[in-house]
Amino acid sequence: MSLSVEQRKTLEAERADLVSRLGEIDALLRSATSDVIPDDTSWVLLSSTGLLGRWESAEISLTGPRTTHDVITSAIRTPGIFGVITNQGRIIQAKSSELPQVASGLTTPNLQGGILAGNFIALAAGEKALALTTLTSQTYGWALGTRNGIVKRTNPEIPKGDEPFEIIRLEAGDEVVGACELQHEHRQLVFITDDGKLLHYPAASVRPQGRAGGGIVGIKLELRTQVVFFGAGNLASDLVATNAGRTTAIASESAGSLKVTPLDAFPTKGRATGGVRCHRFLKGEDTLYSGWVGAAPAIAATKTGSPSNLPQIDPRRDGSGTPASLRVSGIGSRKLEL
């Protein structure tokens, strides 16, 4: 088909107009999506004070100055639906896009602009947020430990819909003290008890169960003792932090003593055994207030989220602690890892 000079000019003018309009549309789309962060740089964080927030930064600094609410106890990368694991053995689903964005423009995460978990998700009476989990087809499964020493690996059975769902059947009077999403079965599952014992063994030694299962005995407890910490650790690099004190001072602000030791200082024992001593009590001490296992560098905070110091690393697995100046309420890692 041959075109006249006038027809060609008309078509070229129309094409130029279309190109211009497409450019305007592209600019509008870029503007509308400028606040969308790629999947691999969008984090959901939970602080030691129970604050939730969305942190969107491609850079992570481990050496920035301390701030309030900077002790992160759980962190996941997810652009959409995520789950909050609670002490009642439930997963409550939520949308990351509805969380407030925190630490904008900073490279060191904190939850100063976060929202209390109880104000963001529907928690029952006495229910607390323990950890975060992804809820995708790549979710590997969960590990949970209870106050009475039960351990469970749960298969990633994610029901349809957005209703909360249980991932462990708890016995009357028991509750989950620690939970995490596993990435594989090669991590160590770790229990710490209030009488100063630590037990760890490979996650692979615990057979996964369906969501309705009640778990199995994870650690042998002495009479009137209970678990204060459960989690998953890396034997080659993680640290153990413990805070000891007096039973009569648990409800007070008594600081007690603190100890930080490499996890590999503690020998691996079999599941359902009693573990080994992890903190030798000083005169007047008779209990562990709390314990923690995670990646270095470890940091601590008070119950209000104010920074608190931890002592230098002590290589002795059964050594005593260093007297603390402030009562520690939360311990976490500055290294965000899945």
mmCIF file of N, CA, C and O in Angstrom, residues 34-38 41-45 53-59 78-79 96-97 99-106:
data_model
loop_
_atom_site.group_PDB
_atom_site.id
_atom_site.type_symbol
_atom_site.label_atom_id
_atom_site.label_comp_id
_atom_site.label_asym_id
_atom_site.label_seq_id
_atom_site.Cartn_x
_atom_site.Cartn_y
_atom_site.Cartn_z
ATOM 1 N N SER A 34 6.671 3.754 43.377
ATOM 2 C CA SER A 34 7.999 4.120 43.850
ATOM 3 C C SER A 34 8.262 3.675 45.281
ATOM 4 O O SER A 34 9.401 3.528 45.705
ATOM 5 N N ASP A 35 7.174 3.454 46.075
ATOM 6 C CA ASP A 35 7.365 3.025 47.459
ATOM 7 C C ASP A 35 7.301 1.525 47.613
ATOM 8 O O ASP A 35 7.301 1.023 48.722
ATOM 9 N N VAL A 36 7.236 0.776 46.522
ATOM 10 C CA VAL A 36 7.228 -0.680 46.600
ATOM 11 C C VAL A 36 8.669 -1.175 46.598
ATOM 12 O O VAL A 36 9.439 -0.864 45.697
ATOM 13 N N ILE A 37 9.045 -1.926 47.601
ATOM 14 C CA ILE A 37 10.414 -2.402 47.757
ATOM 15 C C ILE A 37 10.515 -3.835 47.234
ATOM 16 O O ILE A 37 9.621 -4.640 47.451
ATOM 17 N N PRO A 38 11.580 -4.170 46.511
ATOM 18 C CA PRO A 38 11.728 -5.554 46.055
ATOM 19 C C PRO A 38 11.620 -6.549 47.197
ATOM 20 O O PRO A 38 11.963 -6.248 48.331
ATOM 21 N N THR A 41 14.342 -7.064 49.940
ATOM 22 C CA THR A 41 14.766 -6.005 50.846
ATOM 23 C C THR A 41 13.633 -5.538 51.751
ATOM 24 O O THR A 41 13.756 -4.542 52.433
ATOM 25 N N SER A 42 12.526 -6.224 51.776
ATOM 26 C CA SER A 42 11.396 -5.852 52.619
ATOM 27 C C SER A 42 11.315 -6.810 53.808
ATOM 28 O O SER A 42 11.161 -8.012 53.630
ATOM 29 N N TRP A 43 11.415 -6.263 55.018
ATOM 30 C CA TRP A 43 11.434 -7.064 56.227
ATOM 31 C C TRP A 43 10.222 -6.761 57.097
ATOM 32 O O TRP A 43 9.725 -5.635 57.121
ATOM 33 N N VAL A 44 9.752 -7.768 57.831
ATOM 34 C CA VAL A 44 8.821 -7.573 58.933
ATOM 35 C C VAL A 44 9.582 -7.918 60.197
ATOM 36 O O VAL A 44 10.238 -8.960 60.281
ATOM 37 N N LEU A 45 9.524 -7.020 61.198
ATOM 38 C CA LEU A 45 10.318 -7.156 62.409
ATOM 39 C C LEU A 45 9.430 -7.198 63.652
ATOM 40 O O LEU A 45 8.383 -6.556 63.700
ATOM 41 N N GLY A 53 6.739 -3.947 62.912
ATOM 42 C CA GLY A 53 6.932 -2.908 61.914
ATOM 43 C C GLY A 53 7.483 -3.477 60.627
ATOM 44 O O GLY A 53 7.980 -4.611 60.584
ATOM 45 N N ARG A 54 7.383 -2.682 59.573
ATOM 46 C CA ARG A 54 7.926 -3.045 58.265
ATOM 47 C C ARG A 54 9.171 -2.203 58.033
ATOM 48 O O ARG A 54 9.132 -0.976 58.123
ATOM 49 N N TRP A 55 10.273 -2.866 57.754
ATOM 50 C CA TRP A 55 11.551 -2.181 57.564
ATOM 51 C C TRP A 55 12.004 -2.404 56.139
ATOM 52 O O TRP A 55 12.185 -3.539 55.707
ATOM 53 N N GLU A 56 12.202 -1.317 55.409
ATOM 54 C CA GLU A 56 12.499 -1.405 53.981
ATOM 55 C C GLU A 56 13.817 -0.727 53.698
ATOM 56 O O GLU A 56 13.880 0.480 53.509
ATOM 57 N N SER A 57 14.872 -1.531 53.712
ATOM 58 C CA SER A 57 16.204 -1.031 53.419
ATOM 59 C C SER A 57 17.047 -2.152 52.857
ATOM 60 O O SER A 57 16.977 -3.284 53.334
ATOM 61 N N ALA A 58 17.823 -1.828 51.848
ATOM 62 C CA ALA A 58 18.680 -2.851 51.250
ATOM 63 C C ALA A 58 19.974 -3.023 52.028
ATOM 64 O O ALA A 58 20.685 -4.003 51.845
ATOM 65 N N GLU A 59 20.286 -2.072 52.927
ATOM 66 C CA GLU A 59 21.539 -2.116 53.668
ATOM 67 C C GLU A 59 21.272 -2.398 55.139
ATOM 68 O O GLU A 59 20.313 -1.903 55.722
ATOM 69 N N THR A 78 9.216 -10.765 53.599
ATOM 70 C CA THR A 78 7.980 -11.142 52.921
ATOM 71 C C THR A 78 7.296 -9.902 52.370
ATOM 72 O O THR A 78 7.223 -8.878 53.053
ATOM 73 N N PRO A 79 6.796 -9.956 51.154
ATOM 74 C CA PRO A 79 6.102 -8.807 50.584
ATOM 75 C C PRO A 79 4.595 -8.828 50.807
ATOM 76 O O PRO A 79 3.901 -7.887 50.450
ATOM 77 N N SER A 96 1.689 -7.584 55.543
ATOM 78 C CA SER A 96 2.836 -6.718 55.815
ATOM 79 C C SER A 96 2.599 -5.293 55.337
ATOM 80 O O SER A 96 3.114 -4.339 55.940
ATOM 81 N N SER A 97 1.809 -5.117 54.287
ATOM 82 C CA SER A 97 1.551 -3.781 53.746
ATOM 83 C C SER A 97 0.785 -2.894 54.714
ATOM 84 O O SER A 97 0.784 -1.671 54.584
ATOM 85 N N LEU A 99 1.392 -2.783 57.969
ATOM 86 C CA LEU A 99 2.256 -2.415 59.082
ATOM 87 C C LEU A 99 2.875 -1.037 58.856
ATOM 88 O O LEU A 99 3.134 -0.646 57.709
ATOM 89 N N PRO A 100 3.141 -0.289 59.913
ATOM 90 C CA PRO A 100 3.847 0.980 59.746
ATOM 91 C C PRO A 100 5.279 0.745 59.310
ATOM 92 O O PRO A 100 5.920 -0.207 59.743
ATOM 93 N N GLN A 101 5.778 1.614 58.446
ATOM 94 C CA GLN A 101 7.175 1.536 58.040
ATOM 95 C C GLN A 101 8.029 2.197 59.106
ATOM 96 O O GLN A 101 7.728 3.293 59.575
ATOM 97 N N VAL A 102 9.107 1.528 59.515
ATOM 98 C CA VAL A 102 9.950 2.038 60.591
ATOM 99 C C VAL A 102 11.373 2.246 60.093
ATOM 100 O O VAL A 102 11.782 1.703 59.069
ATOM 101 N N ALA A 103 12.111 3.067 60.841
ATOM 102 C CA ALA A 103 13.536 3.312 60.576
ATOM 103 C C ALA A 103 13.781 3.768 59.150
ATOM 104 O O ALA A 103 14.764 3.393 58.528
ATOM 105 N N SER A 104 12.882 4.595 58.620
ATOM 106 C CA SER A 104 13.031 5.077 57.251
ATOM 107 C C SER A 104 14.316 5.885 57.102
ATOM 108 O O SER A 104 14.594 6.789 57.881
ATOM 109 N N GLY A 105 15.119 5.526 56.111
ATOM 110 C CA GLY A 105 16.364 6.230 55.847
ATOM 111 C C GLY A 105 17.543 5.781 56.682
ATOM 112 O O GLY A 105 18.641 6.277 56.503
ATOM 113 N N LEU A 106 17.319 4.849 57.621
ATOM 114 C CA LEU A 106 18.402 4.367 58.461
ATOM 115 C C LEU A 106 18.886 3.003 57.984
ATOM 116 O O LEU A 106 18.179 2.294 57.286
#
